[in-house]
PDB file of C-alpha atoms and ligand atoms in Angstrom:
ATOM      1  CA  MET A   1     -78.441 -37.764  72.387  1.00 50.00           C
ATOM      2  CA  PRO A   2     -82.359 -38.212  71.584  1.00 50.00           C
ATOM      3  CA  HIS A   3     -83.665 -35.139  73.176  1.00 66.00           C
ATOM      4  CA  TRP A   4     -81.488 -33.039  70.809  1.00 77.00           C
ATOM      5  CA  THR A   5     -83.963 -33.183  68.311  1.00 87.00           C
ATOM      6  CA  ASP A   6     -84.249 -30.012  65.593  1.00 87.00           C
ATOM      7  CA  GLU A   7     -87.953 -29.679  66.712  1.00 88.00           C
ATOM      8  CA  ARG A   8     -87.005 -29.249  70.418  1.00 87.00           C
ATOM      9  CA  LEU A   9     -84.327 -27.079  69.661  1.00 88.00           C
ATOM     10  CA  GLN A  10     -86.757 -24.771  67.580  1.00 88.00           C
ATOM     11  CA  ASN A  11     -89.162 -24.709  70.409  1.00 88.00           C
ATOM     12  CA  ILE A  12     -86.220 -23.307  72.647  1.00 88.00           C
ATOM     13  CA  ALA A  13     -84.987 -20.935  70.262  1.00 86.00           C
ATOM     14  CA  ASP A  14     -88.457 -19.462  70.040  1.00 87.00           C
ATOM     15  CA  VAL A  15     -89.298 -19.493  73.096  1.00 87.00           C
ATOM     16  CA  CYS A  16     -85.755 -17.406  74.356  1.00 86.00           C
ATOM     17  CA  ALA A  17     -86.143 -15.341  71.145  1.00 84.00           C
ATOM     18  CA  LYS A  18     -89.334 -13.988  72.417  1.00 84.00           C
ATOM     19  CA  ASN A  19     -88.585 -13.756  76.565  1.00 84.00           C
ATOM     20  CA  GLU A  20     -85.564 -12.516  78.426  1.00 84.00           C
ATOM     21  CA  PHE A  21     -83.208 -15.698  78.923  1.00 82.00           C
ATOM     22  CA  HIS A  22     -84.246 -15.965  83.042  1.00 84.00           C
ATOM     23  CA  ILE A  23     -87.662 -15.891  82.266  1.00 86.00           C
ATOM     24  CA  ALA A  24     -87.120 -18.252  79.166  1.00 86.00           C
ATOM     25  CA  SER A  25     -85.541 -20.548  81.811  1.00 87.00           C
ATOM     26  CA  LYS A  26     -88.073 -21.107  84.498  1.00 87.00           C
ATOM     27  CA  LEU A  27     -91.133 -20.766  81.139  1.00 87.00           C
ATOM     28  CA  LEU A  28     -89.082 -23.776  79.685  1.00 88.00           C
ATOM     29  CA  ASN A  29     -88.034 -24.852  83.216  1.00 88.00           C
ATOM     30  CA  ILE A  30     -84.605 -25.587  82.200  1.00 87.00           C
ATOM     31  CA  LYS A  31     -81.758 -24.386  84.172  1.00 87.00           C
ATOM     32  CA  GLU A  32     -80.104 -21.563  82.703  1.00 84.00           C
ATOM     33  CA  SER A  33     -76.180 -23.356  82.068  1.00 81.00           C
ATOM     34  CA  THR A  34     -78.648 -26.135  80.004  1.00 83.00           C
ATOM     35  CA  LEU A  35     -80.391 -23.619  78.579  1.00 85.00           C
ATOM     36  CA  GLU A  36     -77.276 -22.109  77.209  1.00 82.00           C
ATOM     37  CA  ARG A  37     -76.290 -25.215  76.141  1.00 81.00           C
ATOM     38  CA  TYR A  38     -79.369 -25.890  74.004  1.00 84.00           C
ATOM     39  CA  LEU A  39     -79.023 -22.253  72.564  1.00 83.00           C
ATOM     40  CA  ARG A  40     -75.384 -22.789  71.570  1.00 82.00           C
ATOM     41  CA  GLU A  41     -76.376 -26.363  69.706  1.00 85.00           C
ATOM     42  CA  ALA A  42     -79.672 -24.459  68.053  1.00 86.00           C
ATOM     43  CA  SER A  43     -77.022 -22.121  66.851  1.00 83.00           C
ATOM     44  CA  VAL A  44     -74.275 -24.197  65.325  1.00 84.00           C
ATOM     45  CA  ARG A  45     -77.134 -25.849  63.653  1.00 86.00           C
ATOM     46  CA  GLY A  46     -78.279 -23.231  62.058  1.00 84.00           C
ATOM     47  CA  ILE A  47     -81.890 -23.084  64.041  1.00 85.00           C
ATOM     48  CA  LYS A  48     -83.773 -19.609  63.387  1.00 79.00           C
ATOM     49  CA  SER A  49     -86.064 -18.364  65.443  1.00 75.00           C
ATOM     50  CA  GLU A  50     -88.829 -16.199  63.581  1.00 70.00           C
ATOM     51  CA  ALA A  51     -88.686 -13.679  66.679  1.00 63.00           C
ATOM     52  CA  GLY A  52     -84.886 -13.084  65.918  1.00 63.00           C
ATOM     53  CA  GLU A  53     -81.463 -14.100  65.833  1.00 63.00           C
ATOM     54  CA  ILE A  54     -80.097 -16.704  68.893  1.00 62.00           C
ATOM     55  CA  GLU A  55     -76.786 -14.667  70.214  1.00 61.00           C
ATOM     56  CA  ASN A  56     -73.946 -17.282  70.769  1.00 61.00           C
ATOM     57  CA  PRO A  57     -71.486 -15.887  73.131  1.00 60.00           C
ATOM     58  CA  HIS A  58     -69.722 -19.330  72.273  1.00 63.00           C
ATOM     59  CA  GLN A  59     -69.074 -19.465  68.998  1.00 75.00           C
ATOM     60  CA  PRO A  60     -66.209 -17.378  66.896  1.00 87.00           C
ATOM     61  CA  ASN A  61     -67.127 -14.693  64.437  1.00 92.00           C
ATOM     62  CA  ILE A  62     -67.418 -17.045  61.063  1.00 95.00           C
ATOM     63  CA  LEU A  63     -67.911 -14.453  58.271  1.00 97.00           C
ATOM     64  CA  ILE A  64     -68.781 -16.075  54.704  1.00 98.00           C
ATOM     65  CA  LEU A  65     -66.977 -12.932  52.327  1.00 98.00           C
ATOM     66  CA  ASP A  66     -66.944 -12.233  48.568  1.00 97.00           C
ATOM     67  CA  ILE A  67     -65.663  -9.176  46.692  1.00 97.00           C
ATOM     68  CA  GLU A  68     -66.104  -7.581  43.459  1.00 97.00           C
ATOM     69  CA  ASN A  69     -63.310  -5.830  41.922  1.00 97.00           C
ATOM     70  CA  SER A  70     -62.486  -3.765  38.210  1.00 97.00           C
ATOM     71  CA  PRO A  71     -60.251  -5.372  36.194  1.00 96.00           C
ATOM     72  CA  SER A  72     -57.294  -3.107  35.088  1.00 96.00           C
ATOM     73  CA  ILE A  73     -57.064  -1.113  31.672  1.00 95.00           C
ATOM     74  CA  VAL A  74     -54.055  -1.433  29.982  1.00 95.00           C
ATOM     75  CA  ALA A  75     -52.896  -0.484  26.548  1.00 94.00           C
ATOM     76  CA  SER A  76     -51.524  -3.089  24.011  1.00 93.00           C
ATOM     77  CA  TRP A  77     -50.142  -3.689  20.364  1.00 90.00           C
ATOM     78  CA  GLY A  78     -52.192  -6.794  20.455  1.00 89.00           C
ATOM     79  CA  ILE A  79     -54.206  -9.475  22.215  1.00 88.00           C
ATOM     80  CA  ARG A  80     -51.916 -12.496  21.919  1.00 90.00           C
ATOM     81  CA  LYS A  81     -48.957 -13.466  23.666  1.00 87.00           C
ATOM     82  CA  GLN A  82     -48.140  -9.748  24.778  1.00 85.00           C
ATOM     83  CA  TYR A  83     -45.570  -8.930  27.717  1.00 89.00           C
ATOM     84  CA  ILE A  84     -47.575  -5.922  29.028  1.00 91.00           C
ATOM     85  CA  GLY A  85     -45.318  -3.735  31.179  1.00 92.00           C
ATOM     86  CA  THR A  86     -46.743  -1.512  33.760  1.00 94.00           C
ATOM     87  CA  GLU A  87     -46.331   1.566  31.948  1.00 94.00           C
ATOM     88  CA  TYR A  88     -49.083   0.018  29.914  1.00 94.00           C
ATOM     89  CA  ILE A  89     -51.455   0.362  32.491  1.00 95.00           C
ATOM     90  CA  VAL A  90     -54.252   2.959  31.940  1.00 95.00           C
ATOM     91  CA  ARG A  91     -56.390   2.367  35.067  1.00 95.00           C
ATOM     92  CA  GLU A  92     -55.183   0.370  38.069  1.00 96.00           C
ATOM     93  CA  TRP A  93     -58.239  -2.079  39.208  1.00 98.00           C
ATOM     94  CA  TYR A  94     -60.323  -1.223  42.610  1.00 98.00           C
ATOM     95  CA  MET A  95     -62.717  -2.687  44.371  1.00 98.00           C
ATOM     96  CA  PHE A  96     -66.780  -2.020  43.250  1.00 98.00           C
ATOM     97  CA  SER A  97     -68.350  -4.158  46.032  1.00 98.00           C
ATOM     98  CA  TRP A  98     -68.252  -6.609  49.163  1.00 98.00           C
ATOM     99  CA  ALA A  99     -71.018  -8.837  50.219  1.00 98.00           C
ATOM    100  CA  LEU A 100     -70.847 -10.823  53.231  1.00 97.00           C
ATOM    101  CA  LYS A 101     -73.042 -12.442  56.242  1.00 96.00           C
ATOM    102  CA  TYR A 102     -72.219 -14.442  59.859  1.00 94.00           C
ATOM    103  CA  LEU A 103     -72.555 -18.274  59.219  1.00 94.00           C
ATOM    104  CA  HIS A 104     -76.625 -19.152  59.397  1.00 90.00           C
ATOM    105  CA  GLY A 105     -77.087 -15.229  59.703  1.00 89.00           C
ATOM    106  CA  THR A 106     -80.187 -14.230  58.141  1.00 87.00           C
ATOM    107  CA  GLU A 107     -79.280 -10.459  57.370  1.00 92.00           C
ATOM    108  CA  ILE A 108     -76.258  -9.709  54.441  1.00 96.00           C
ATOM    109  CA  TYR A 109     -74.420  -6.964  54.211  1.00 97.00           C
ATOM    110  CA  SER A 110     -72.500  -5.301  51.845  1.00 98.00           C
ATOM    111  CA  ASP A 111     -71.364  -2.029  50.531  1.00 98.00           C
ATOM    112  CA  VAL A 112     -70.832  -0.506  46.816  1.00 98.00           C
ATOM    113  CA  ILE A 113     -69.068   2.608  45.455  1.00 98.00           C
ATOM    114  CA  THR A 114     -70.931   5.574  43.911  1.00 98.00           C
ATOM    115  CA  PRO A 115     -70.562   6.332  40.426  1.00 98.00           C
ATOM    116  CA  GLU A 116     -68.590   9.136  41.158  1.00 98.00           C
ATOM    117  CA  GLU A 117     -66.108   7.114  43.428  1.00 98.00           C
ATOM    118  CA  SER A 118     -65.919   4.703  40.491  1.00 97.00           C
ATOM    119  CA  LEU A 119     -64.712   7.201  38.037  1.00 97.00           C
ATOM    120  CA  ALA A 120     -62.145   8.430  40.097  1.00 97.00           C
ATOM    121  CA  GLY A 121     -60.934   4.305  41.188  1.00 96.00           C
ATOM    122  CA  ASP A 122     -61.856   5.799  44.803  1.00 97.00           C
ATOM    123  CA  ASP A 123     -62.926   2.675  47.230  1.00 97.00           C
ATOM    124  CA  LYS A 124     -61.345   3.851  50.134  1.00 98.00           C
ATOM    125  CA  ARG A 125     -64.833   4.457  51.828  1.00 98.00           C
ATOM    126  CA  ILE A 126     -66.254   1.025  51.226  1.00 98.00           C
ATOM    127  CA  LEU A 127     -62.576  -0.385  51.864  1.00 98.00           C
ATOM    128  CA  GLU A 128     -62.780   1.114  55.444  1.00 97.00           C
ATOM    129  CA  ASN A 129     -66.319   0.122  55.854  1.00 97.00           C
ATOM    130  CA  LEU A 130     -65.543  -3.993  55.146  1.00 98.00           C
ATOM    131  CA  TRP A 131     -62.540  -3.710  57.590  1.00 97.00           C
ATOM    132  CA  LYS A 132     -64.818  -2.759  60.776  1.00 96.00           C
ATOM    133  CA  PHE A 133     -66.181  -6.632  59.957  1.00 96.00           C
ATOM    134  CA  VAL A 134     -62.896  -8.606  59.015  1.00 97.00           C
ATOM    135  CA  ASN A 135     -61.228  -6.845  61.812  1.00 96.00           C
ATOM    136  CA  TYR A 136     -63.465  -8.534  64.062  1.00 94.00           C
ATOM    137  CA  ALA A 137     -63.539 -11.982  62.294  1.00 96.00           C
ATOM    138  CA  ASP A 138     -62.078 -15.150  63.652  1.00 96.00           C
ATOM    139  CA  ILE A 139     -62.989 -17.021  60.286  1.00 97.00           C
ATOM    140  CA  ILE A 140     -63.714 -16.149  57.205  1.00 98.00           C
ATOM    141  CA  ILE A 141     -64.854 -18.425  54.152  1.00 98.00           C
ATOM    142  CA  GLY A 142     -64.831 -17.800  50.671  1.00 98.00           C
ATOM    143  CA  HIS A 143     -64.129 -19.470  46.891  1.00 97.00           C
ATOM    144  CA  ASN A 144     -60.564 -18.372  46.474  1.00 97.00           C
ATOM    145  CA  MET A 145     -60.370 -16.912  49.785  1.00 97.00           C
ATOM    146  CA  ASP A 146     -56.641 -17.410  50.145  1.00 97.00           C
ATOM    147  CA  GLY A 147     -55.728 -16.931  46.424  1.00 96.00           C
ATOM    148  CA  PHE A 148     -57.524 -13.861  45.906  1.00 96.00           C
ATOM    149  CA  ASP A 149     -60.086 -11.990  48.247  1.00 97.00           C
ATOM    150  CA  LYS A 150     -57.499 -12.007  51.056  1.00 97.00           C
ATOM    151  CA  LYS A 151     -54.823 -10.667  48.594  1.00 98.00           C
ATOM    152  CA  LYS A 152     -57.150  -8.290  46.795  1.00 98.00           C
ATOM    153  CA  MET A 153     -58.705  -6.894  50.196  1.00 98.00           C
ATOM    154  CA  ASN A 154     -55.003  -6.383  51.784  1.00 98.00           C
ATOM    155  CA  SER A 155     -53.608  -5.017  48.646  1.00 98.00           C
ATOM    156  CA  ARG A 156     -56.598  -2.065  48.855  1.00 98.00           C
ATOM    157  CA  PHE A 157     -56.058  -1.705  52.695  1.00 98.00           C
ATOM    158  CA  ILE A 158     -51.894  -1.243  52.463  1.00 98.00           C
ATOM    159  CA  TYR A 159     -52.742   1.161  49.796  1.00 97.00           C
ATOM    160  CA  HIS A 160     -55.399   3.622  51.935  1.00 98.00           C
ATOM    161  CA  GLY A 161     -52.607   3.304  54.974  1.00 98.00           C
ATOM    162  CA  ILE A 162     -55.545   1.344  56.602  1.00 97.00           C
ATOM    163  CA  ASP A 163     -53.765  -0.730  59.265  1.00 97.00           C
ATOM    164  CA  PRO A 164     -53.529  -4.954  59.111  1.00 97.00           C
ATOM    165  CA  PRO A 165     -57.066  -6.429  60.302  1.00 96.00           C
ATOM    166  CA  SER A 166     -56.897  -8.100  63.615  1.00 95.00           C
ATOM    167  CA  GLY A 167     -56.191 -11.602  62.055  1.00 93.00           C
ATOM    168  CA  TYR A 168     -58.511 -14.197  61.105  1.00 97.00           C
ATOM    169  CA  GLN A 169     -57.975 -17.967  60.093  1.00 97.00           C
ATOM    170  CA  THR A 170     -59.673 -18.628  56.360  1.00 98.00           C
ATOM    171  CA  VAL A 171     -61.528 -21.367  54.776  1.00 98.00           C
ATOM    172  CA  ASP A 172     -60.776 -21.592  51.138  1.00 98.00           C
ATOM    173  CA  THR A 173     -63.775 -23.910  49.340  1.00 98.00           C
ATOM    174  CA  LEU A 174     -61.757 -23.548  46.087  1.00 98.00           C
ATOM    175  CA  LYS A 175     -58.835 -24.996  48.035  1.00 98.00           C
ATOM    176  CA  VAL A 176     -60.854 -27.699  48.858  1.00 98.00           C
ATOM    177  CA  ALA A 177     -62.495 -28.063  45.651  1.00 98.00           C
ATOM    178  CA  ARG A 178     -59.075 -29.069  44.228  1.00 97.00           C
ATOM    179  CA  SER A 179     -57.400 -31.229  47.306  1.00 97.00           C
ATOM    180  CA  GLN A 180     -60.602 -33.071  47.840  1.00 97.00           C
ATOM    181  CA  PHE A 181     -62.086 -34.077  44.427  1.00 98.00           C
ATOM    182  CA  SER A 182     -61.868 -33.801  41.133  1.00 97.00           C
ATOM    183  CA  PHE A 183     -64.989 -31.798  39.792  1.00 98.00           C
ATOM    184  CA  THR A 184     -64.780 -31.296  36.064  1.00 98.00           C
ATOM    185  CA  SER A 185     -64.915 -27.233  36.871  1.00 97.00           C
ATOM    186  CA  ASN A 186     -63.757 -25.859  40.117  1.00 97.00           C
ATOM    187  CA  LYS A 187     -66.278 -22.978  39.565  1.00 95.00           C
ATOM    188  CA  LEU A 188     -68.501 -22.174  42.365  1.00 95.00           C
ATOM    189  CA  ASP A 189     -71.777 -22.208  40.561  1.00 94.00           C
ATOM    190  CA  TYR A 190     -70.914 -25.724  38.846  1.00 96.00           C
ATOM    191  CA  ILE A 191     -70.151 -26.943  42.034  1.00 97.00           C
ATOM    192  CA  ALA A 192     -73.356 -25.340  43.331  1.00 96.00           C
ATOM    193  CA  ARG A 193     -75.178 -27.106  40.715  1.00 96.00           C
ATOM    194  CA  LEU A 194     -73.658 -30.362  40.846  1.00 97.00           C
ATOM    195  CA  LEU A 195     -74.415 -30.770  44.443  1.00 97.00           C
ATOM    196  CA  GLY A 196     -78.389 -29.884  43.496  1.00 96.00           C
ATOM    197  CA  LEU A 197     -77.782 -26.534  44.548  1.00 94.00           C
ATOM    198  CA  PRO A 198     -79.751 -23.461  42.715  1.00 89.00           C
ATOM    199  CA  GLY A 199     -76.291 -21.834  41.197  1.00 82.00           C
ATOM    200  CA  LYS A 200     -76.053 -18.477  39.679  1.00 82.00           C
ATOM    201  CA  GLU A 201     -79.362 -16.525  38.776  1.00 78.00           C
ATOM    202  CA  ASP A 202     -77.153 -13.889  36.890  1.00 77.00           C
ATOM    203  CA  LYS A 203     -73.218 -14.638  35.741  1.00 75.00           C
ATOM    204  CA  GLY A 204     -73.124 -11.114  33.931  1.00 79.00           C
ATOM    205  CA  ASP A 205     -70.140 -10.530  31.180  1.00 85.00           C
ATOM    206  CA  ILE A 206     -67.314  -8.297  31.284  1.00 91.00           C
ATOM    207  CA  THR A 207     -69.305  -5.509  29.713  1.00 94.00           C
ATOM    208  CA  ARG A 208     -70.661  -4.695  32.943  1.00 95.00           C
ATOM    209  CA  TRP A 209     -67.401  -4.706  34.555  1.00 95.00           C
ATOM    210  CA  LEU A 210     -66.324  -1.897  32.166  1.00 96.00           C
ATOM    211  CA  ARG A 211     -69.899  -0.001  32.143  1.00 96.00           C
ATOM    212  CA  CYS A 212     -68.958   0.204  36.260  1.00 97.00           C
ATOM    213  CA  MET A 213     -65.990   1.412  35.383  1.00 97.00           C
ATOM    214  CA  GLU A 214     -67.393   4.081  33.423  1.00 97.00           C
ATOM    215  CA  GLY A 215     -69.791   5.010  36.546  1.00 96.00           C
ATOM    216  CA  SER A 216     -73.158   3.259  35.185  1.00 97.00           C
ATOM    217  CA  GLN A 217     -75.477   3.338  38.217  1.00 97.00           C
ATOM    218  CA  GLU A 218     -77.633   0.556  36.830  1.00 96.00           C
ATOM    219  CA  ASP A 219     -74.465  -1.618  36.192  1.00 96.00           C
ATOM    220  CA  LEU A 220     -72.826  -0.625  39.938  1.00 97.00           C
ATOM    221  CA  ASP A 221     -76.770  -2.056  41.137  1.00 97.00           C
ATOM    222  CA  LYS A 222     -76.343  -5.360  38.849  1.00 95.00           C
ATOM    223  CA  MET A 223     -72.697  -5.871  40.369  1.00 96.00           C
ATOM    224  CA  HIS A 224     -73.678  -4.906  43.928  1.00 96.00           C
ATOM    225  CA  LYS A 225     -77.021  -7.494  43.857  1.00 95.00           C
ATOM    226  CA  TYR A 226     -74.444 -10.210  41.765  1.00 93.00           C
ATOM    227  CA  ASN A 227     -72.235 -10.140  44.711  1.00 95.00           C
ATOM    228  CA  ARG A 228     -74.986 -10.551  47.628  1.00 95.00           C
ATOM    229  CA  GLY A 229     -76.380 -13.300  45.730  1.00 91.00           C
ATOM    230  CA  ASP A 230     -72.754 -15.325  45.781  1.00 92.00           C
ATOM    231  CA  ILE A 231     -72.429 -14.968  49.441  1.00 95.00           C
ATOM    232  CA  THR A 232     -75.593 -17.235  50.216  1.00 93.00           C
ATOM    233  CA  LEU A 233     -73.928 -19.555  47.416  1.00 95.00           C
ATOM    234  CA  THR A 234     -70.980 -19.828  49.028  1.00 96.00           C
ATOM    235  CA  GLU A 235     -72.579 -20.519  52.345  1.00 97.00           C
ATOM    236  CA  ASP A 236     -74.494 -23.259  50.548  1.00 96.00           C
ATOM    237  CA  VAL A 237     -71.452 -24.800  49.082  1.00 97.00           C
ATOM    238  CA  TYR A 238     -69.574 -24.736  52.188  1.00 98.00           C
ATOM    239  CA  LEU A 239     -71.604 -26.321  54.041  1.00 97.00           C
ATOM    240  CA  LYS A 240     -71.607 -29.036  51.498  1.00 97.00           C
ATOM    241  CA  LEU A 241     -68.377 -29.533  51.446  1.00 98.00           C
ATOM    242  CA  ARG A 242     -67.878 -29.098  55.069  1.00 98.00           C
ATOM    243  CA  PRO A 243     -67.784 -32.870  56.013  1.00 97.00           C
ATOM    244  CA  TYR A 244     -64.708 -33.058  53.889  1.00 98.00           C
ATOM    245  CA  ILE A 245     -62.804 -30.252  54.426  1.00 97.00           C
ATOM    246  CA  LYS A 246     -59.221 -31.044  56.064  1.00 94.00           C
ATOM    247  CA  GLY A 247     -57.360 -28.537  58.461  1.00 91.00           C
ATOM    248  CA  HIS A 248     -60.444 -26.828  59.394  1.00 96.00           C
ATOM    249  CA  PRO A 249     -59.998 -23.990  62.153  1.00 96.00           C
ATOM    250  CA  ASN A 250     -61.169 -25.409  65.775  1.00 95.00           C
ATOM    251  CA  LEU A 251     -64.252 -24.107  66.709  1.00 93.00           C
ATOM    252  CA  GLY A 252     -64.009 -25.910  69.901  1.00 89.00           C
ATOM    253  CA  LEU A 253     -61.425 -23.579  71.112  1.00 90.00           C
ATOM    254  CA  PHE A 254     -63.642 -20.831  71.202  1.00 85.00           C
ATOM    255  CA  GLY A 255     -65.871 -21.991  73.443  1.00 74.00           C
ATOM    256  CA  ASN A 256     -65.686 -23.627  76.879  1.00 73.00           C
ATOM    257  CA  SER A 257     -67.791 -26.728  76.252  1.00 75.00           C
ATOM    258  CA  GLU A 258     -67.554 -29.224  79.290  1.00 78.00           C
ATOM    259  CA  VAL A 259     -68.572 -31.606  76.814  1.00 85.00           C
ATOM    260  CA  ASP A 260     -66.787 -33.051  73.662  1.00 90.00           C
ATOM    261  CA  VAL A 261     -68.086 -31.214  70.530  1.00 91.00           C
ATOM    262  CA  CYS A 262     -67.024 -31.434  67.120  1.00 94.00           C
ATOM    263  CA  TYR A 263     -64.140 -29.459  66.184  1.00 95.00           C
ATOM    264  CA  LYS A 264     -65.714 -28.152  62.995  1.00 95.00           C
ATOM    265  CA  CYS A 265     -68.915 -26.894  63.439  1.00 94.00           C
ATOM    266  CA  GLY A 266     -69.357 -26.923  67.551  1.00 91.00           C
ATOM    267  CA  SER A 267     -72.106 -29.742  68.012  1.00 91.00           C
ATOM    268  CA  VAL A 268     -72.213 -31.801  71.014  1.00 89.00           C
ATOM    269  CA  ASP A 269     -74.242 -34.428  68.981  1.00 91.00           C
ATOM    270  CA  ILE A 270     -71.428 -36.481  68.467  1.00 93.00           C
ATOM    271  CA  ASP A 271     -71.024 -39.893  68.659  1.00 94.00           C
ATOM    272  CA  TYR A 272     -67.905 -41.761  69.051  1.00 95.00           C
ATOM    273  CA  LEU A 273     -67.319 -44.986  66.765  1.00 94.00           C
ATOM    274  CA  GLU A 274     -67.068 -48.245  68.611  1.00 92.00           C
ATOM    275  CA  GLY A 275     -63.351 -50.061  68.422  1.00 90.00           C
ATOM    276  CA  ASP A 276     -62.694 -47.691  65.299  1.00 92.00           C
ATOM    277  CA  TYR A 277     -59.525 -45.594  66.037  1.00 93.00           C
ATOM    278  CA  TYR A 278     -57.258 -43.345  63.788  1.00 94.00           C
ATOM    279  CA  TYR A 279     -53.930 -44.055  64.172  1.00 93.00           C
ATOM    280  CA  THR A 280     -50.333 -42.120  64.216  1.00 90.00           C
ATOM    281  CA  THR A 281     -46.765 -43.887  64.101  1.00 88.00           C
ATOM    282  CA  VAL A 282     -46.805 -43.991  67.699  1.00 87.00           C
ATOM    283  CA  ASN A 283     -50.847 -43.130  69.092  1.00 90.00           C
ATOM    284  CA  LYS A 284     -54.165 -43.969  68.500  1.00 92.00           C
ATOM    285  CA  PHE A 285     -57.263 -41.970  69.076  1.00 95.00           C
ATOM    286  CA  LYS A 286     -60.910 -42.765  69.268  1.00 95.00           C
ATOM    287  CA  LYS A 287     -62.762 -41.316  65.952  1.00 96.00           C
ATOM    288  CA  TYR A 288     -66.278 -39.497  66.363  1.00 96.00           C
ATOM    289  CA  ARG A 289     -69.034 -38.956  64.130  1.00 96.00           C
ATOM    290  CA  CYS A 290     -70.806 -35.593  64.097  1.00 96.00           C
ATOM    291  CA  ASN A 291     -74.580 -36.118  63.511  1.00 94.00           C
ATOM    292  CA  ASN A 292     -74.429 -32.448  62.878  1.00 93.00           C
ATOM    293  CA  CYS A 293     -72.311 -31.798  59.888  1.00 95.00           C
ATOM    294  CA  ARG A 294     -71.303 -35.348  59.511  1.00 96.00           C
ATOM    295  CA  THR A 295     -67.527 -34.843  59.967  1.00 96.00           C
ATOM    296  CA  ILE A 296     -65.135 -37.401  61.234  1.00 96.00           C
ATOM    297  CA  GLY A 297     -62.875 -36.333  63.760  1.00 95.00           C
ATOM    298  CA  ARG A 298     -60.855 -37.973  66.537  1.00 95.00           C
ATOM    299  CA  SER A 299     -60.327 -37.254  70.540  1.00 93.00           C
ATOM    300  CA  HIS A 300     -57.008 -35.068  71.339  1.00 91.00           C
ATOM    301  CA  PHE A 301     -56.521 -37.701  74.250  1.00 90.00           C
ATOM    302  CA  SER A 302     -54.463 -41.175  73.252  1.00 90.00           C
ATOM    303  CA  ALA A 303     -56.843 -44.485  73.418  1.00 90.00           C
ATOM    304  CA  ILE A 304     -53.856 -45.998  74.565  1.00 90.00           C
ATOM    305  CA  THR A 305     -52.180 -46.167  78.130  1.00 87.00           C
ATOM    306  CA  ALA A 306     -48.861 -45.095  79.208  1.00 84.00           C
ATOM    307  CA  GLU A 307     -48.350 -48.733  80.436  1.00 86.00           C
ATOM    308  CA  ASP A 308     -49.247 -49.997  76.674  1.00 84.00           C
ATOM    309  CA  ARG A 309     -46.795 -47.685  75.086  1.00 84.00           C
ATOM    310  CA  LYS A 310     -44.036 -48.962  76.695  1.00 86.00           C
ATOM    311  CA  HIS A 311     -44.281 -51.800  74.500  1.00 86.00           C
ATOM    312  CA  LEU A 312     -44.263 -50.069  71.566  1.00 88.00           C
ATOM    313  CA  THR A 313     -41.500 -50.167  68.688  1.00 88.00           C
ATOM    314  CA  VAL A 314     -40.498 -47.388  66.048  1.00 88.00           C
ATOM    315  CA  ALA A 315     -38.171 -47.365  62.629  1.00 89.00           C
ATOM    316  CA  VAL A 316     -35.002 -45.972  62.966  1.00 91.00           C
ATOM    317  CA  ALA A 317     -34.422 -42.193  60.977  1.00 87.00           C
ATOM    318  CA  LYS A 318     -31.042 -43.358  59.511  1.00 90.00           C
TER     319      LYS A 318
HETATM  320 ZN1   ZN B   1     -69.924 -31.288  63.331  1.00 78.13          ZN
END
């Protein structure tokens, strides 16, 4: 598909960002329905226009999310092999801050508790603000999203009597790292650096977390900045890992494309591989390579006819 070059999409995006849609259609001499497809492709490729964000009504709301919590403070008779009962909890953990962005979006949204809220362990205000984004999300991406962020968010939502969000699918980059690779470490910063990304600038240490609990504005500011920094890093790592992710939510279900799109990124720029099939025990399907995200996917439709299937034999179960 040679006409779907990044340069051409960039040009179209710029014209559309500066003009109303029907005027852009006339200026570019492209039919409105075709123009919509171009914009959709520009959006899935993360092409940005200096004149503004490209609206893409066919894409799901995909969030990159990360939260920072306080530790719990507990009383202890020692530091080795302790069993700490719940009666030894001096202060329960709570949320310091959250940060998120839309995939390929330019803006990072975030919130942090005030020193007064921190001293009181009161994160209700920032949880209510976070809920507004989570409730409208279709997919949330995060490092340890399933094991940590999702459960921590839910714990605070229910604690404050907040309704469950409407529901979303998740992509947990930590699970991907563990299941598809054997990196020496699965920490976000380590994976980022290994893959040639800048990594975290500021790692902080436990004393910062404790000073935040004591209501230090300076440390809460640092926590907030640190949290926001993790968001872009998580997005970059997700995009690197993306072609290897198994079980990714199907973006094709959110649009109404009249052509085949990559299930993982929504791009129409996919090439079916000649003579290369995906086999199940009783069926085979055409495979494709996505030129945008490099994923290998397959058609949902069988590549064998009902006539061919008549001659298939299979194993017996018992
Ligand atoms: Zn793709």
